[in-house]
Each structure stands twice: as structure tokens, then as C-alpha cells.
Short mmCIF file of C-alpha atoms in Angstrom, two decimals:
data_model
loop_
_atom_site.label_atom_id
_atom_site.label_comp_id
_atom_site.label_asym_id
_atom_site.label_seq_id
_atom_site.Cartn_x
_atom_site.Cartn_y
_atom_site.Cartn_z
CA MET A 1 -22.78 -20.45 0.44
CA GLY A 2 -23.36 -16.91 -0.81
CA SER A 3 -22.38 -15.75 -4.26
CA HIS A 4 -19.15 -13.81 -4.83
CA THR A 5 -20.21 -10.44 -6.22
CA GLY A 6 -18.09 -7.70 -7.73
CA GLU A 7 -15.66 -7.78 -10.63
CA ALA A 8 -12.29 -9.22 -9.57
CA TRP A 9 -10.30 -6.83 -11.77
CA PRO A 10 -12.55 -3.76 -12.12
CA GLU A 11 -11.90 -0.74 -14.28
CA LEU A 12 -10.35 2.26 -12.48
CA PRO A 13 -9.96 5.27 -14.82
CA TYR A 14 -7.46 7.67 -13.29
CA ASP A 15 -9.30 10.86 -14.26
CA ALA A 16 -12.56 9.57 -12.76
CA PHE A 17 -10.98 8.28 -9.54
CA ALA A 18 -8.44 11.05 -8.82
CA PRO A 19 -10.98 13.55 -7.40
CA SER A 20 -12.04 10.99 -4.76
CA ALA A 21 -8.51 9.77 -4.14
CA HIS A 22 -7.48 12.80 -2.06
CA LEU A 23 -10.19 12.33 0.56
CA LEU A 24 -9.58 8.57 0.62
CA HIS A 25 -5.83 9.13 0.95
CA MET A 26 -6.18 11.53 3.86
CA THR A 27 -8.64 9.18 5.60
CA CYS A 28 -6.13 6.35 5.23
CA GLN A 29 -3.40 8.62 6.59
CA LEU A 30 -5.43 9.43 9.70
CA ALA A 31 -5.99 5.73 10.40
CA GLY A 32 -2.46 4.82 9.39
CA LYS A 33 -0.81 7.30 11.73
CA LEU A 34 -2.18 5.23 14.60
CA ARG A 35 0.07 2.36 13.44
CA LEU A 36 2.91 4.46 14.83
CA LEU A 37 1.66 3.39 18.28
CA THR A 38 3.16 -0.03 17.57
CA PRO A 39 6.90 -0.71 18.09
CA TYR A 40 9.06 0.48 15.21
CA GLU A 41 10.19 -2.31 12.91
CA PRO A 42 13.05 -1.86 10.41
CA HIS A 43 12.04 -0.21 7.14
CA TRP A 44 8.70 0.92 8.63
CA ALA A 45 7.37 -2.64 8.48
CA ASN A 46 5.01 -1.86 11.38
CA VAL A 47 3.14 1.02 9.73
CA PRO A 48 1.16 -0.33 6.70
CA LEU A 49 -2.58 -0.80 6.88
CA GLU A 50 -3.88 -4.35 6.46
CA VAL A 51 -6.03 -5.18 3.44
CA THR A 52 -9.09 -7.06 4.71
CA ALA A 53 -12.15 -8.85 3.32
CA ARG A 54 -14.10 -5.59 3.78
CA GLY A 55 -11.55 -2.84 3.23
CA LEU A 56 -8.61 -1.79 5.40
CA SER A 57 -7.68 -2.08 9.06
CA THR A 58 -5.07 -0.89 11.50
CA GLY A 59 -5.19 -4.23 13.27
CA PRO A 60 -5.07 -4.16 17.11
CA LEU A 61 -3.43 -1.10 18.63
CA PRO A 62 -2.47 -0.64 22.30
CA GLU A 63 -4.56 1.53 24.61
CA GLY A 64 -4.07 1.14 28.34
CA ALA A 65 -4.55 -2.52 29.28
CA GLY A 66 -6.58 -3.21 26.14
CA ALA A 67 -6.56 -2.66 22.40
CA PHE A 68 -8.57 -0.89 19.73
CA ALA A 69 -8.67 -0.92 15.95
CA VAL A 70 -9.81 1.37 13.16
CA GLU A 71 -11.54 -0.35 10.25
CA LEU A 72 -12.44 1.19 6.91
CA ASP A 73 -15.33 -0.81 5.52
CA LEU A 74 -15.13 -0.03 1.80
CA VAL A 75 -18.15 -2.17 0.96
CA GLU A 76 -20.63 -0.30 3.17
CA HIS A 77 -18.38 2.80 3.31
CA VAL A 78 -18.18 3.22 7.05
CA LEU A 79 -15.22 3.97 9.31
CA ARG A 80 -15.46 2.10 12.61
CA VAL A 81 -13.45 2.30 15.82
CA ILE A 82 -13.78 -0.92 17.80
CA THR A 83 -12.34 -1.72 21.24
CA SER A 84 -11.46 -4.70 23.39
CA TRP A 85 -13.32 -3.09 26.32
CA GLY A 86 -16.67 -2.98 24.53
CA PRO A 87 -17.70 0.37 23.01
CA SER A 88 -17.49 1.12 19.30
CA ASP A 89 -18.18 4.21 17.24
CA GLY A 90 -17.86 5.42 13.68
CA PHE A 91 -19.28 7.41 10.81
CA ALA A 92 -20.27 7.07 7.17
CA LEU A 93 -17.70 7.76 4.48
CA GLY A 94 -18.87 10.08 1.73
CA PRO A 95 -18.34 13.53 0.19
CA ALA A 96 -16.85 15.89 2.78
CA SER A 97 -13.90 18.11 3.47
CA VAL A 98 -10.78 16.56 4.95
CA SER A 99 -11.26 18.72 8.05
CA GLU A 100 -14.77 17.28 8.54
CA VAL A 101 -13.39 13.74 8.33
CA TYR A 102 -10.62 14.68 10.77
CA ASP A 103 -13.14 16.07 13.28
CA ARG A 104 -15.37 12.98 12.96
CA PHE A 105 -12.38 10.69 13.29
CA ILE A 106 -11.10 12.33 16.48
CA ALA A 107 -14.65 12.41 17.89
CA ALA A 108 -15.07 8.66 17.23
CA LEU A 109 -11.78 7.89 18.98
CA ARG A 110 -12.68 9.99 22.00
CA ALA A 111 -16.22 8.55 22.13
CA VAL A 112 -14.84 5.08 22.86
CA GLY A 113 -12.12 6.28 25.22
CA VAL A 114 -9.08 6.27 22.93
CA THR A 115 -6.70 9.05 23.95
CA ALA A 116 -4.03 8.63 21.24
CA HIS A 117 -2.81 11.78 19.50
CA VAL A 118 -3.15 11.94 15.70
CA ASP A 119 -0.82 14.37 13.94
CA PRO A 120 -2.96 16.26 11.38
CA MET A 121 -0.02 16.99 9.04
CA PRO A 122 -0.07 14.67 5.97
CA GLN A 123 3.09 12.76 5.09
CA GLU A 124 4.74 12.11 1.72
CA VAL A 125 2.40 14.32 -0.31
CA ALA A 126 3.14 17.45 -2.31
CA ASP A 127 2.10 20.76 -0.73
CA PRO A 128 0.56 19.21 2.40
CA VAL A 129 -2.28 21.00 4.18
CA PRO A 130 -2.96 19.97 7.80
CA CYS A 131 -6.03 17.76 7.86
CA ASP A 132 -7.77 19.96 10.41
CA GLN A 133 -7.28 22.97 8.11
CA ASP A 134 -8.22 21.41 4.75
CA HIS A 135 -11.75 22.79 4.40
CA ALA A 136 -12.27 22.36 0.63
CA PRO A 137 -15.27 20.13 -0.25
CA ARG A 138 -14.08 16.80 -1.66
CA PRO A 139 -16.03 14.19 -3.68
CA TYR A 140 -16.20 10.52 -2.72
CA ASP A 141 -17.29 8.13 -5.47
CA ALA A 142 -18.24 5.03 -3.48
CA ARG A 143 -18.32 2.79 -6.56
CA LEU A 144 -14.78 3.70 -7.57
CA VAL A 145 -13.47 3.49 -4.00
CA THR A 146 -14.83 -0.05 -3.80
CA ALA A 147 -13.21 -0.82 -7.17
CA TRP A 148 -9.88 0.53 -5.85
CA TRP A 149 -10.12 -1.75 -2.81
CA ARG A 150 -11.06 -4.78 -4.93
CA ILE A 151 -7.89 -4.22 -6.95
CA LEU A 152 -5.90 -4.16 -3.70
CA LEU A 153 -7.53 -7.43 -2.69
CA ARG A 154 -6.79 -9.24 -5.95
CA SER A 155 -3.31 -7.76 -6.29
CA GLN A 156 -2.42 -8.80 -2.76
CA ALA A 157 -3.50 -12.39 -3.46
CA VAL A 158 -1.02 -12.60 -6.35
CA MET A 159 1.69 -10.74 -4.44
CA GLN A 160 1.33 -13.22 -1.57
CA ARG A 161 2.15 -16.06 -3.97
CA TYR A 162 5.25 -14.12 -5.04
CA ARG A 163 6.22 -13.23 -1.47
CA ALA A 164 5.82 -16.78 -0.17
CA ARG A 165 8.72 -18.03 -2.30
CA PHE A 166 11.36 -15.72 -0.76
CA LEU A 167 13.56 -17.11 2.03
CA GLY A 168 15.07 -13.76 3.04
CA VAL A 169 13.68 -10.78 4.94
CA THR A 170 10.29 -9.70 3.61
CA PRO A 171 7.71 -7.93 5.81
CA PRO A 172 3.96 -8.47 5.36
CA ILE A 173 2.31 -6.91 2.33
CA GLY A 174 0.27 -3.84 3.19
CA LEU A 175 -1.00 -0.44 2.12
CA MET A 176 1.62 2.26 2.59
CA TRP A 177 -0.66 5.08 3.65
CA GLY A 178 1.95 7.74 3.04
CA THR A 179 2.03 7.11 -0.70
CA LEU A 180 -1.23 5.10 -1.01
CA ASP A 181 0.39 2.10 -2.67
CA LEU A 182 0.20 -1.61 -1.97
CA ARG A 183 3.78 -2.76 -1.39
CA ASP A 184 5.86 -5.90 -1.14
CA VAL A 185 9.62 -5.67 -0.56
CA ARG A 186 12.54 -8.10 -0.28
CA TYR A 187 15.68 -7.05 1.63
CA LEU A 188 19.24 -8.26 1.29
CA GLY A 189 22.69 -7.13 2.27
CA PRO A 190 24.44 -4.78 4.68
CA VAL A 191 23.37 -1.28 5.69
CA LEU A 192 23.76 1.22 2.85
CA PRO A 193 25.34 4.64 3.37
CA SER A 194 22.88 7.46 3.99
CA SER A 195 22.82 11.17 4.74
CA PRO A 196 20.47 13.59 6.52
CA GLU A 197 19.62 15.13 3.14
CA GLN A 198 17.75 11.96 2.20
CA GLY A 199 15.04 12.66 4.75
CA TYR A 200 13.94 10.72 7.82
CA ILE A 201 11.38 8.47 6.12
CA PHE A 202 13.57 7.63 3.10
CA ARG A 203 16.67 7.04 5.25
CA ASN A 204 14.92 4.42 7.34
CA ALA A 205 13.14 2.78 4.40
CA MET A 206 15.96 2.50 1.86
CA ASN A 207 18.96 1.68 4.04
CA ARG A 208 19.45 -1.86 2.70
CA ALA A 209 19.61 -3.42 -0.74
CA GLN A 210 16.08 -4.32 -1.75
CA ALA A 211 13.71 -5.36 -4.49
CA GLU A 212 10.34 -3.66 -4.18
CA CYS A 213 7.12 -4.05 -6.10
CA GLY A 214 3.58 -2.82 -5.72
CA TRP A 215 0.51 -1.16 -7.20
CA TRP A 216 -0.86 2.36 -7.16
CA HIS A 217 -3.75 4.13 -8.84
CA GLY A 218 -1.55 6.60 -10.74
CA THR A 219 -0.15 10.10 -10.36
CA PRO A 220 -0.38 13.34 -12.33
CA ALA A 221 2.99 12.41 -13.85
CA TYR A 222 1.74 8.92 -14.76
CA PRO A 223 -2.05 9.20 -14.95
CA ARG A 224 -3.03 5.54 -15.01
CA ALA A 225 -3.03 2.71 -12.52
CA ALA A 226 0.05 0.53 -12.69
CA TYR A 227 2.20 -2.08 -11.02
CA TYR A 228 5.78 -1.01 -10.34
CA ALA A 229 9.03 -2.76 -9.48
CA PHE A 230 12.57 -1.59 -8.82
CA THR A 231 15.87 -2.72 -7.32
CA HIS A 232 17.72 -0.41 -4.92
CA PRO A 233 20.47 0.53 -5.46
CA LYS A 234 19.80 0.41 -9.19
CA PRO A 235 22.17 -2.06 -10.85
CA ASP A 236 23.79 -1.10 -14.14
CA GLY A 237 21.91 -2.26 -17.19
CA ILE A 238 18.70 -3.32 -15.48
CA GLU A 239 16.70 -1.03 -17.77
CA ARG A 240 17.65 -3.28 -20.70
CA ALA A 241 16.10 -6.41 -19.15
CA ALA A 242 13.54 -8.18 -21.33
CA LEU A 243 10.25 -8.81 -19.54
CA PRO A 244 7.26 -10.98 -20.45
CA ALA A 245 5.00 -8.00 -19.64
CA GLY A 246 5.58 -4.34 -18.88
CA GLY A 247 8.83 -2.44 -19.34
CA TRP A 248 11.23 0.19 -18.05
CA ASP A 249 10.02 3.76 -17.52
CA ALA A 250 12.98 6.13 -17.76
CA GLY A 251 11.09 9.02 -16.20
CA LEU A 252 10.28 7.15 -12.98
CA GLY A 253 13.38 4.95 -13.06
CA GLU A 254 11.52 1.68 -12.51
CA PHE A 255 9.63 -1.07 -14.26
CA LEU A 256 5.92 -0.47 -14.88
CA LEU A 257 3.06 -2.67 -15.99
CA ASP A 258 -0.19 -0.85 -16.64
CA TYR A 259 -3.10 -2.21 -14.63
CA ASP A 260 -5.33 -2.21 -17.71
CA ASP A 261 -2.89 -4.59 -19.42
CA VAL A 262 -3.31 -6.97 -16.49
CA ARG A 263 -7.10 -6.76 -16.22
CA ARG A 264 -7.52 -7.31 -19.97
CA ALA A 265 -5.10 -10.25 -20.11
CA ASP A 266 -6.41 -13.77 -20.69
CA ASP A 267 -4.89 -14.73 -17.32
CA PRO A 268 -4.45 -11.60 -15.14
CA GLU A 269 -2.92 -13.51 -12.21
CA ALA A 270 -0.29 -15.20 -14.37
CA THR A 271 0.52 -11.92 -16.16
CA LEU A 272 1.06 -10.08 -12.88
CA LEU A 273 3.06 -12.90 -11.29
CA ALA A 274 5.33 -13.07 -14.34
CA PHE A 275 5.98 -9.33 -14.05
CA LEU A 276 6.86 -9.61 -10.34
CA GLU A 277 9.15 -12.59 -10.78
CA SER A 278 10.91 -11.30 -13.90
CA THR A 279 11.63 -7.86 -12.44
CA TYR A 280 13.06 -9.43 -9.28
CA ALA A 281 15.22 -11.75 -11.39
CA ALA A 282 16.48 -8.81 -13.46
CA GLY A 283 17.78 -7.10 -10.33
CA ALA A 284 18.94 -10.19 -8.45
CA GLU A 285 21.03 -11.48 -11.34
CA ARG A 286 22.75 -8.13 -11.87
CA CYS A 287 23.36 -7.68 -8.13
CA GLY A 288 24.69 -11.18 -7.65
CA TRP A 289 22.07 -12.19 -5.09
CA PRO A 290 22.01 -15.92 -4.25
CA ALA A 291 19.68 -17.85 -6.55
CA ASP A 292 18.55 -20.10 -3.68
CA LEU A 293 16.81 -17.18 -1.94
CA VAL A 294 13.78 -18.06 -4.07
CA THR A 295 12.15 -21.46 -3.60
CA SER A 296 9.48 -23.39 -5.44
CA GLY A 297 6.92 -22.41 -2.81
CA VAL A 298 6.01 -26.09 -2.33
CA PRO A 299 6.65 -27.90 1.00
CA GLU A 300 9.19 -30.69 1.16
CA PRO A 301 7.55 -34.11 0.60
CA GLY A 302 6.72 -36.34 3.53
CA GLY A 303 5.75 -35.40 7.09
CA ALA A 304 2.58 -35.84 9.07
CA ALA A 305 -0.72 -35.94 7.22
#
């Protein structure tokens, strides 16, 4: 058995990673847009990228009578297009302009016979520039990109323990390529009122009562990696809930737990799980959600061995 290399909870300084994050984000968007080839599932449950043992993947996507997939190997830093009919193609990930990545991406798809259209316009970003027109040189720090993915991997493992205990509607955990965050969400209740002013993506994502949590690497408004959690619609008084870790951020209107507080904890997994469970409980209690929606996560005794 080989050794497990790489720090489980690596450091990810926002200022050091942010310059590489744009190119990574746009690369994830290009791959993620292909998830729109799959049938729409409520709340965009069909669109996230899968976190894998090597990076990220679209999973199988339809093409004619077969299927193809796009895989981002964030250990060797290669994007690969693989097909059920045999051919594969790809290119190395590294410093480049977004337009160069776009051209290489489309060329790799066409080289293996994939005809799918990829909209070059980014989604859910401020001041979007079409990927085929974004010619500015961008850095790509491979070490920090791998660290970012390792955080996804470890965070997902804890979030899966949290997700497994919920008996209601909860889609698979995945990377939301629009906002570049790892997300888990629990849904409950009837359809909520909406309006065209809310926007197409928001309207179809936030149209039921929900408790959402996840992780992202930070933003200019909050320049450090953090776990987040919120209940929608926001129940009165939730901001006063006492948590074992983390707290309410009035500016963002959600609970936050800095990633560095998790990675430096004596037991990072337990610290993160406590944050996820306590923030859900804070919303569920104030919204009157049934307590039996959450189980012990242990099978009933007995049954076949």
C-alpha cells in the first residue's frame, strides 16, 4: 500500500491564492457548463462538478449514443477529455490567459468528436468578460491549486457525514462552479414566492425553504477561506444563536467559521461537523422543522450479515 502524501488541511492564504483563482474558476466554469447537457434537476442539483480522488470531474455526459467526461487532474495539473468510444485528449494546466484555456478546451472537445456548445460568458461573477475575449495573462500556482483541492476533499468527507443524517431532500455535495464553492443543502417546505427581479439562477435555486452550508476560498469582501451556513428564508433571531465554533457575520448575513480555525483545531473534523450541525439546528428550531428529519446516521440493528 502506498503512502498518503499531502497535508490533509493545508494552508491557503487568500492573498497568495487569489491571483490563481480566476483562471481556475474560469476553467471550472468551462467544464461545469457541460453539466447543463444533463436533465435539469430542481435547485440546479444536476450542475455541480464532482470532487474526485484526483481533482474534479463532470461525470459522464451524453454525446450521441455514447458519453464523455471532462476531468481536471489537480495533482498532475492536466485537463482531460475522455470518451466511451475510445479517443481522449487534453492539455496541461498552467499560467495562461482565459482565452488560451478556452481555445485549448474547445480544441480538446473537437479532437475527440464532442460537438457540444460551450457558452463563453461566465456566470455569477462580477463584471464578466467572455472567456474567448479574456486575453490578460493569468498566473497558476500549482501548489496552491492542489492545496485548494485537498481542502475540498477533506471538507467533503466531513460534509458527507453531516449529509448522511438527513432524511429529507438533499442533493449530492459538489462544487458549484458558478460561485466556486463546495455546497451541501437541505430542502424543506412548499414553494416560496419569487419574482423575475430575483434572476433566473436565484429563482430556481432558492424557491424552497432550505439550510445550506459550504466552503469557499474567500472574496475581496471577506479575504480568507471560510465555511458558511445559512437558513433561507432567514428566521428571526437566528443571528443570536450560540455556536461551539464560528459565529454570525452581519455583513454577509450568514454564519461563518474561518478555515484557519478549523485547520488549527485539535480535531478539525469534529470542529467542522459541530459547526454544520449547530447552524442547522439554529435554523431548524426557529423554523419549526421536524426534529426527526435528522437521524443518528447508524443503521437499525439486525438484518443480514
